[in-house]
Amino acid sequence: GKALRIVAVVAIQLERDDGRIFAQLGKLTGGAAKAGCELPGTKRERNELVEDAFLRLVESRLQIAENCMEVERIENTTKEMMSREYGVQTRYLRTVCFAQLTGTIGAATYTCGEQARESLRAQQGKVGFVRDVSANDSEDDIPEELLSREVYDIRNQDHAYLCAWLSPEEFERLQTTRGQRILRQWVELLDVPRVRTQEAEEKQASEWAGSEFDSASGDS
């Protein structure tokens, strides 16, 4: 029979009190931005337990202290499809951990600069934008509220992950064909440094340490 590739993935759906989801908007690799709206996730390593993969995802990749969230439930799904990267039929074993944020996220944040926003307004030939990214509109304008939305720049040795708090409607819409075009423009307009300076690294390290301290203080 045909070869079947098996991939086990662990993802997190982290939510705030207002119902917004902590979504990954894309990542920077070697200075190049690649946009894609999805839940933060990671492949499980061989013989790795779900719990260990989850901790690796949260603490190493997202750099969020474990005591800054409370896991409420876990759901498992299986999906079989052709892998675009490898060109073979692949069965994805996906575990999603649903969690509620109880602390803070210590990472540098950025928005679209005013100069970039003014330039985009001029190109689109109007003052305002679509107010709601979930609205049905035939144009590919970026909603004003997304241009001013804070985006977290979470870095490790290999990549920079760009994340933001999205409403469930925004999260769903940015995965559509039109939404992907909006997302690519949004990511390109962000004032995120393609190469981090030492000052930015120190700022993130300081914020990360502060978030751990605040969480520890809250537990006392």
PDB file of C-alpha atoms in Angstrom:
ATOM      1  CA  GLY A   1       0.000   0.000   0.000  1.00  0.00           C
ATOM      2  CA  LYS A   2       0.877   3.655  -0.142  1.00  0.00           C
ATOM      3  CA  ALA A   3       3.061   5.156   2.557  1.00  0.00           C
ATOM      4  CA  LEU A   4       1.232   7.051   5.268  1.00  0.00           C
ATOM      5  CA  ARG A   5       3.105   9.711   7.196  1.00  0.00           C
ATOM      6  CA  ILE A   6       2.058  10.237  10.833  1.00  0.00           C
ATOM      7  CA  VAL A   7       2.512  13.625  12.491  1.00  0.00           C
ATOM      8  CA  ALA A   8       1.504  14.384  16.094  1.00  0.00           C
ATOM      9  CA  VAL A   9       0.927  18.055  16.868  1.00  0.00           C
ATOM     10  CA  VAL A  10       0.189  19.915  20.102  1.00  0.00           C
ATOM     11  CA  ALA A  11      -1.454  23.349  19.923  1.00  0.00           C
ATOM     12  CA  ILE A  12      -2.753  25.822  22.475  1.00  0.00           C
ATOM     13  CA  GLN A  13      -5.917  27.901  22.346  1.00  0.00           C
ATOM     14  CA  LEU A  14      -5.162  30.525  24.968  1.00  0.00           C
ATOM     15  CA  GLU A  15      -8.001  32.924  25.761  1.00  0.00           C
ATOM     16  CA  ARG A  16      -8.438  36.101  27.784  1.00  0.00           C
ATOM     17  CA  ASP A  17     -11.412  37.109  29.898  1.00  0.00           C
ATOM     18  CA  ASP A  18     -12.835  39.059  26.940  1.00  0.00           C
ATOM     19  CA  GLY A  19     -12.934  35.907  24.803  1.00  0.00           C
ATOM     20  CA  ARG A  20     -10.074  36.865  22.495  1.00  0.00           C
ATOM     21  CA  ILE A  21      -7.694  34.152  21.301  1.00  0.00           C
ATOM     22  CA  PHE A  22      -3.895  34.370  21.344  1.00  0.00           C
ATOM     23  CA  ALA A  23      -3.234  33.646  17.662  1.00  0.00           C
ATOM     24  CA  GLN A  24      -0.026  33.262  15.699  1.00  0.00           C
ATOM     25  CA  LEU A  25      -0.035  35.677  12.739  1.00  0.00           C
ATOM     26  CA  GLY A  26       3.217  34.533  11.173  1.00  0.00           C
ATOM     27  CA  LYS A  27       6.915  34.209  11.752  1.00  0.00           C
ATOM     28  CA  LEU A  28      10.195  35.780  10.720  1.00  0.00           C
ATOM     29  CA  THR A  29      12.964  33.523   9.493  1.00  0.00           C
ATOM     30  CA  GLY A  30      16.229  35.046   8.355  1.00  0.00           C
ATOM     31  CA  GLY A  31      14.570  38.462   8.178  1.00  0.00           C
ATOM     32  CA  ALA A  32      11.778  37.257   5.849  1.00  0.00           C
ATOM     33  CA  ALA A  33       8.168  37.379   7.038  1.00  0.00           C
ATOM     34  CA  LYS A  34       5.752  34.508   6.405  1.00  0.00           C
ATOM     35  CA  ALA A  35       2.126  35.203   7.345  1.00  0.00           C
ATOM     36  CA  GLY A  36      -0.387  32.573   8.451  1.00  0.00           C
ATOM     37  CA  CYS A  37      -3.179  32.774  11.026  1.00  0.00           C
ATOM     38  CA  GLU A  38      -3.232  29.713  13.279  1.00  0.00           C
ATOM     39  CA  LEU A  39      -3.065  28.552  16.855  1.00  0.00           C
ATOM     40  CA  PRO A  40       0.486  28.356  18.217  1.00  0.00           C
ATOM     41  CA  GLY A  41       1.612  24.749  17.985  1.00  0.00           C
ATOM     42  CA  THR A  42       4.531  22.369  17.732  1.00  0.00           C
ATOM     43  CA  LYS A  43       5.215  18.858  16.467  1.00  0.00           C
ATOM     44  CA  ARG A  44       5.668  16.242  19.156  1.00  0.00           C
ATOM     45  CA  GLU A  45       9.099  14.683  19.172  1.00  0.00           C
ATOM     46  CA  ARG A  46       9.525  10.909  19.066  1.00  0.00           C
ATOM     47  CA  ASN A  47       8.248   9.317  22.312  1.00  0.00           C
ATOM     48  CA  GLU A  48       7.436  12.767  23.718  1.00  0.00           C
ATOM     49  CA  LEU A  49       4.409  12.985  26.013  1.00  0.00           C
ATOM     50  CA  VAL A  50       1.666  15.524  25.298  1.00  0.00           C
ATOM     51  CA  GLU A  51       2.365  17.247  28.613  1.00  0.00           C
ATOM     52  CA  ASP A  52       6.056  17.650  27.795  1.00  0.00           C
ATOM     53  CA  ALA A  53       5.328  18.971  24.293  1.00  0.00           C
ATOM     54  CA  PHE A  54       2.848  21.447  25.768  1.00  0.00           C
ATOM     55  CA  LEU A  55       5.390  22.773  28.268  1.00  0.00           C
ATOM     56  CA  ARG A  56       8.012  23.053  25.537  1.00  0.00           C
ATOM     57  CA  LEU A  57       5.559  25.011  23.382  1.00  0.00           C
ATOM     58  CA  VAL A  58       4.483  27.366  26.145  1.00  0.00           C
ATOM     59  CA  GLU A  59       7.722  28.015  27.995  1.00  0.00           C
ATOM     60  CA  SER A  60      10.400  27.662  25.307  1.00  0.00           C
ATOM     61  CA  ARG A  61       8.654  28.844  22.166  1.00  0.00           C
ATOM     62  CA  LEU A  62       5.981  31.261  23.435  1.00  0.00           C
ATOM     63  CA  GLN A  63       8.013  32.180  26.520  1.00  0.00           C
ATOM     64  CA  ILE A  64       4.943  32.261  28.760  1.00  0.00           C
ATOM     65  CA  ALA A  65       5.353  31.048  32.324  1.00  0.00           C
ATOM     66  CA  GLU A  66       3.258  27.951  33.011  1.00  0.00           C
ATOM     67  CA  ASN A  67       1.734  29.579  36.084  1.00  0.00           C
ATOM     68  CA  CYS A  68       0.381  32.413  33.910  1.00  0.00           C
ATOM     69  CA  MET A  69      -2.390  30.183  32.550  1.00  0.00           C
ATOM     70  CA  GLU A  70      -4.885  27.548  33.597  1.00  0.00           C
ATOM     71  CA  VAL A  71      -5.594  24.608  31.275  1.00  0.00           C
ATOM     72  CA  GLU A  72      -9.351  23.932  31.209  1.00  0.00           C
ATOM     73  CA  ARG A  73      -9.682  21.023  28.791  1.00  0.00           C
ATOM     74  CA  ILE A  74      -7.915  19.024  26.075  1.00  0.00           C
ATOM     75  CA  GLU A  75      -9.361  17.900  22.747  1.00  0.00           C
ATOM     76  CA  ASN A  76      -7.923  15.358  20.291  1.00  0.00           C
ATOM     77  CA  THR A  77      -8.694  15.289  16.569  1.00  0.00           C
ATOM     78  CA  THR A  78      -7.414  13.253  13.621  1.00  0.00           C
ATOM     79  CA  LYS A  79      -7.227  14.536  10.056  1.00  0.00           C
ATOM     80  CA  GLU A  80      -5.794  12.878   6.960  1.00  0.00           C
ATOM     81  CA  MET A  81      -4.629  14.942   3.987  1.00  0.00           C
ATOM     82  CA  MET A  82      -1.854  15.347   1.449  1.00  0.00           C
ATOM     83  CA  SER A  83       1.209  17.146   2.811  1.00  0.00           C
ATOM     84  CA  ARG A  84       2.046  20.127   0.603  1.00  0.00           C
ATOM     85  CA  GLU A  85       5.649  20.095   1.789  1.00  0.00           C
ATOM     86  CA  TYR A  86       6.386  16.380   1.424  1.00  0.00           C
ATOM     87  CA  GLY A  87       3.821  15.353  -1.193  1.00  0.00           C
ATOM     88  CA  VAL A  88       2.681  12.255   0.734  1.00  0.00           C
ATOM     89  CA  GLN A  89      -0.569  11.351   2.447  1.00  0.00           C
ATOM     90  CA  THR A  90      -0.297  12.417   6.077  1.00  0.00           C
ATOM     91  CA  ARG A  91      -2.367  11.668   9.151  1.00  0.00           C
ATOM     92  CA  TYR A  92      -2.277  14.526  11.643  1.00  0.00           C
ATOM     93  CA  LEU A  93      -2.932  13.642  15.284  1.00  0.00           C
ATOM     94  CA  ARG A  94      -3.780  17.019  16.790  1.00  0.00           C
ATOM     95  CA  THR A  95      -4.076  17.768  20.488  1.00  0.00           C
ATOM     96  CA  VAL A  96      -5.446  21.191  21.401  1.00  0.00           C
ATOM     97  CA  CYS A  97      -5.053  22.430  24.964  1.00  0.00           C
ATOM     98  CA  PHE A  98      -7.662  25.062  25.852  1.00  0.00           C
ATOM     99  CA  ALA A  99      -6.369  27.449  28.491  1.00  0.00           C
ATOM    100  CA  GLN A 100      -7.283  30.718  30.203  1.00  0.00           C
ATOM    101  CA  LEU A 101      -4.692  33.447  30.704  1.00  0.00           C
ATOM    102  CA  THR A 102      -4.232  34.277  34.385  1.00  0.00           C
ATOM    103  CA  GLY A 103      -1.035  36.335  34.216  1.00  0.00           C
ATOM    104  CA  THR A 104       0.800  38.484  31.702  1.00  0.00           C
ATOM    105  CA  ILE A 105       2.802  37.825  28.551  1.00  0.00           C
ATOM    106  CA  GLY A 106       6.302  39.244  28.755  1.00  0.00           C
ATOM    107  CA  ALA A 107       7.273  40.021  25.168  1.00  0.00           C
ATOM    108  CA  ALA A 108       7.996  43.112  23.118  1.00  0.00           C
ATOM    109  CA  THR A 109       4.951  44.460  21.233  1.00  0.00           C
ATOM    110  CA  TYR A 110       4.686  46.450  18.016  1.00  0.00           C
ATOM    111  CA  THR A 111       1.994  48.052  15.871  1.00  0.00           C
ATOM    112  CA  CYS A 112       1.890  49.448  12.362  1.00  0.00           C
ATOM    113  CA  GLY A 113       3.711  52.781  12.293  1.00  0.00           C
ATOM    114  CA  GLU A 114       1.740  55.941  11.562  1.00  0.00           C
ATOM    115  CA  GLN A 115       3.800  56.582   8.444  1.00  0.00           C
ATOM    116  CA  ALA A 116       2.927  53.155   7.049  1.00  0.00           C
ATOM    117  CA  ARG A 117      -0.725  53.669   7.938  1.00  0.00           C
ATOM    118  CA  GLU A 118      -0.875  57.064   6.217  1.00  0.00           C
ATOM    119  CA  SER A 119       0.820  55.604   3.142  1.00  0.00           C
ATOM    120  CA  LEU A 120      -1.714  52.785   3.017  1.00  0.00           C
ATOM    121  CA  ARG A 121      -4.605  55.241   3.385  1.00  0.00           C
ATOM    122  CA  ALA A 122      -3.270  57.210   0.449  1.00  0.00           C
ATOM    123  CA  GLN A 123      -2.955  54.076  -1.682  1.00  0.00           C
ATOM    124  CA  GLN A 124      -6.476  53.015  -0.886  1.00  0.00           C
ATOM    125  CA  GLY A 125      -7.736  56.533  -1.566  1.00  0.00           C
ATOM    126  CA  LYS A 126      -9.914  56.946   1.479  1.00  0.00           C
ATOM    127  CA  VAL A 127      -9.770  57.957   5.107  1.00  0.00           C
ATOM    128  CA  GLY A 128     -11.348  54.973   6.877  1.00  0.00           C
ATOM    129  CA  PHE A 129     -11.136  51.216   6.668  1.00  0.00           C
ATOM    130  CA  VAL A 130     -13.545  48.353   7.137  1.00  0.00           C
ATOM    131  CA  ARG A 131     -14.323  48.465  10.848  1.00  0.00           C
ATOM    132  CA  ASP A 132     -14.709  44.746  11.364  1.00  0.00           C
ATOM    133  CA  VAL A 133     -12.422  42.135   9.855  1.00  0.00           C
ATOM    134  CA  SER A 134     -15.309  39.651  10.057  1.00  0.00           C
ATOM    135  CA  ALA A 135     -17.563  41.835   7.895  1.00  0.00           C
ATOM    136  CA  ASN A 136     -18.478  40.744   4.393  1.00  0.00           C
ATOM    137  CA  ASP A 137     -16.673  43.143   2.111  1.00  0.00           C
ATOM    138  CA  SER A 138     -15.308  42.659  -1.383  1.00  0.00           C
ATOM    139  CA  GLU A 139     -12.225  44.795  -0.821  1.00  0.00           C
ATOM    140  CA  ASP A 140      -8.949  43.774   0.776  1.00  0.00           C
ATOM    141  CA  ASP A 141      -8.581  46.793   3.044  1.00  0.00           C
ATOM    142  CA  ILE A 142      -6.937  46.243   6.416  1.00  0.00           C
ATOM    143  CA  PRO A 143      -9.303  47.102   9.287  1.00  0.00           C
ATOM    144  CA  GLU A 144      -8.214  50.172  11.215  1.00  0.00           C
ATOM    145  CA  GLU A 145      -8.479  48.273  14.476  1.00  0.00           C
ATOM    146  CA  LEU A 146      -5.907  45.732  13.260  1.00  0.00           C
ATOM    147  CA  LEU A 147      -3.448  48.433  12.250  1.00  0.00           C
ATOM    148  CA  SER A 148      -3.432  49.713  15.833  1.00  0.00           C
ATOM    149  CA  ARG A 149      -3.501  46.236  17.410  1.00  0.00           C
ATOM    150  CA  GLU A 150      -0.458  45.288  19.471  1.00  0.00           C
ATOM    151  CA  VAL A 151       1.476  42.354  18.037  1.00  0.00           C
ATOM    152  CA  TYR A 152       3.825  40.317  20.231  1.00  0.00           C
ATOM    153  CA  ASP A 153       7.313  39.668  18.882  1.00  0.00           C
ATOM    154  CA  ILE A 154       8.422  36.413  20.512  1.00  0.00           C
ATOM    155  CA  ARG A 155      11.927  35.310  19.550  1.00  0.00           C
ATOM    156  CA  ASN A 156      14.077  32.262  20.000  1.00  0.00           C
ATOM    157  CA  GLN A 157      17.313  31.206  18.343  1.00  0.00           C
ATOM    158  CA  ASP A 158      15.739  30.231  15.019  1.00  0.00           C
ATOM    159  CA  HIS A 159      12.559  32.234  14.497  1.00  0.00           C
ATOM    160  CA  ALA A 160      10.513  35.220  15.570  1.00  0.00           C
ATOM    161  CA  TYR A 161       6.839  34.409  16.134  1.00  0.00           C
ATOM    162  CA  LEU A 162       4.285  37.191  15.677  1.00  0.00           C
ATOM    163  CA  CYS A 163       1.161  36.805  17.804  1.00  0.00           C
ATOM    164  CA  ALA A 164      -1.874  38.925  18.712  1.00  0.00           C
ATOM    165  CA  TRP A 165      -5.166  38.744  20.558  1.00  0.00           C
ATOM    166  CA  LEU A 166      -7.973  38.180  18.039  1.00  0.00           C
ATOM    167  CA  SER A 167     -11.695  37.775  18.450  1.00  0.00           C
ATOM    168  CA  PRO A 168     -13.014  34.361  17.321  1.00  0.00           C
ATOM    169  CA  GLU A 169     -14.539  36.084  14.275  1.00  0.00           C
ATOM    170  CA  GLU A 170     -11.247  37.749  13.347  1.00  0.00           C
ATOM    171  CA  PHE A 171      -9.369  34.496  13.821  1.00  0.00           C
ATOM    172  CA  GLU A 172     -11.741  32.649  11.497  1.00  0.00           C
ATOM    173  CA  ARG A 173     -11.843  35.417   8.899  1.00  0.00           C
ATOM    174  CA  LEU A 174      -8.056  35.780   8.645  1.00  0.00           C
ATOM    175  CA  GLN A 175      -7.845  32.140   7.587  1.00  0.00           C
ATOM    176  CA  THR A 176     -10.003  32.722   4.502  1.00  0.00           C
ATOM    177  CA  THR A 177      -8.522  33.592   1.109  1.00  0.00           C
ATOM    178  CA  ARG A 178      -9.386  37.265   1.492  1.00  0.00           C
ATOM    179  CA  GLY A 179      -8.265  37.259   5.111  1.00  0.00           C
ATOM    180  CA  GLN A 180      -4.884  35.827   4.170  1.00  0.00           C
ATOM    181  CA  ARG A 181      -4.301  38.762   1.824  1.00  0.00           C
ATOM    182  CA  ILE A 182      -5.198  41.185   4.616  1.00  0.00           C
ATOM    183  CA  LEU A 183      -2.923  39.319   7.022  1.00  0.00           C
ATOM    184  CA  ARG A 184       0.065  39.454   4.655  1.00  0.00           C
ATOM    185  CA  GLN A 185      -0.329  43.238   4.321  1.00  0.00           C
ATOM    186  CA  TRP A 186      -0.714  43.628   8.079  1.00  0.00           C
ATOM    187  CA  VAL A 187       2.446  41.640   8.844  1.00  0.00           C
ATOM    188  CA  GLU A 188       4.459  43.541   6.234  1.00  0.00           C
ATOM    189  CA  LEU A 189       3.382  46.907   7.693  1.00  0.00           C
ATOM    190  CA  LEU A 190       4.372  46.057  11.254  1.00  0.00           C
ATOM    191  CA  ASP A 191       7.249  48.046  12.722  1.00  0.00           C
ATOM    192  CA  VAL A 192       8.900  44.823  13.861  1.00  0.00           C
ATOM    193  CA  PRO A 193      12.695  44.840  13.467  1.00  0.00           C
ATOM    194  CA  ARG A 194      13.777  42.075  11.104  1.00  0.00           C
ATOM    195  CA  VAL A 195      16.950  41.745  13.189  1.00  0.00           C
ATOM    196  CA  ARG A 196      16.663  42.250  16.926  1.00  0.00           C
ATOM    197  CA  THR A 197      18.940  44.751  18.621  1.00  0.00           C
ATOM    198  CA  GLN A 198      20.582  44.062  21.957  1.00  0.00           C
ATOM    199  CA  GLU A 199      18.304  46.697  23.520  1.00  0.00           C
ATOM    200  CA  ALA A 200      15.189  44.858  22.298  1.00  0.00           C
ATOM    201  CA  GLU A 201      16.516  41.552  23.565  1.00  0.00           C
ATOM    202  CA  GLU A 202      17.189  43.047  26.984  1.00  0.00           C
ATOM    203  CA  LYS A 203      13.701  44.592  27.044  1.00  0.00           C
ATOM    204  CA  GLN A 204      12.056  41.242  26.346  1.00  0.00           C
ATOM    205  CA  ALA A 205      14.221  39.493  28.950  1.00  0.00           C
ATOM    206  CA  SER A 206      13.235  42.143  31.506  1.00  0.00           C
ATOM    207  CA  GLU A 207       9.515  41.845  30.690  1.00  0.00           C
ATOM    208  CA  TRP A 208       9.732  38.048  30.818  1.00  0.00           C
ATOM    209  CA  ALA A 209      11.357  38.171  34.255  1.00  0.00           C
ATOM    210  CA  GLY A 210       8.730  40.671  35.399  1.00  0.00           C
ATOM    211  CA  SER A 211       5.844  38.470  34.298  1.00  0.00           C
ATOM    212  CA  GLU A 212       7.309  35.538  36.260  1.00  0.00           C
ATOM    213  CA  PHE A 213       7.693  37.741  39.338  1.00  0.00           C
ATOM    214  CA  ASP A 214       4.100  39.042  39.087  1.00  0.00           C
ATOM    215  CA  SER A 215       2.747  35.501  38.759  1.00  0.00           C
ATOM    216  CA  ALA A 216       4.785  34.285  41.709  1.00  0.00           C
ATOM    217  CA  SER A 217       3.609  37.226  43.807  1.00  0.00           C
ATOM    218  CA  GLY A 218      -0.003  36.468  42.943  1.00  0.00           C
ATOM    219  CA  ASP A 219       0.375  32.908  44.167  1.00  0.00           C
ATOM    220  CA  SER A 220       1.587  33.922  47.594  1.00  0.00           C
TER     221      SER A 220
END
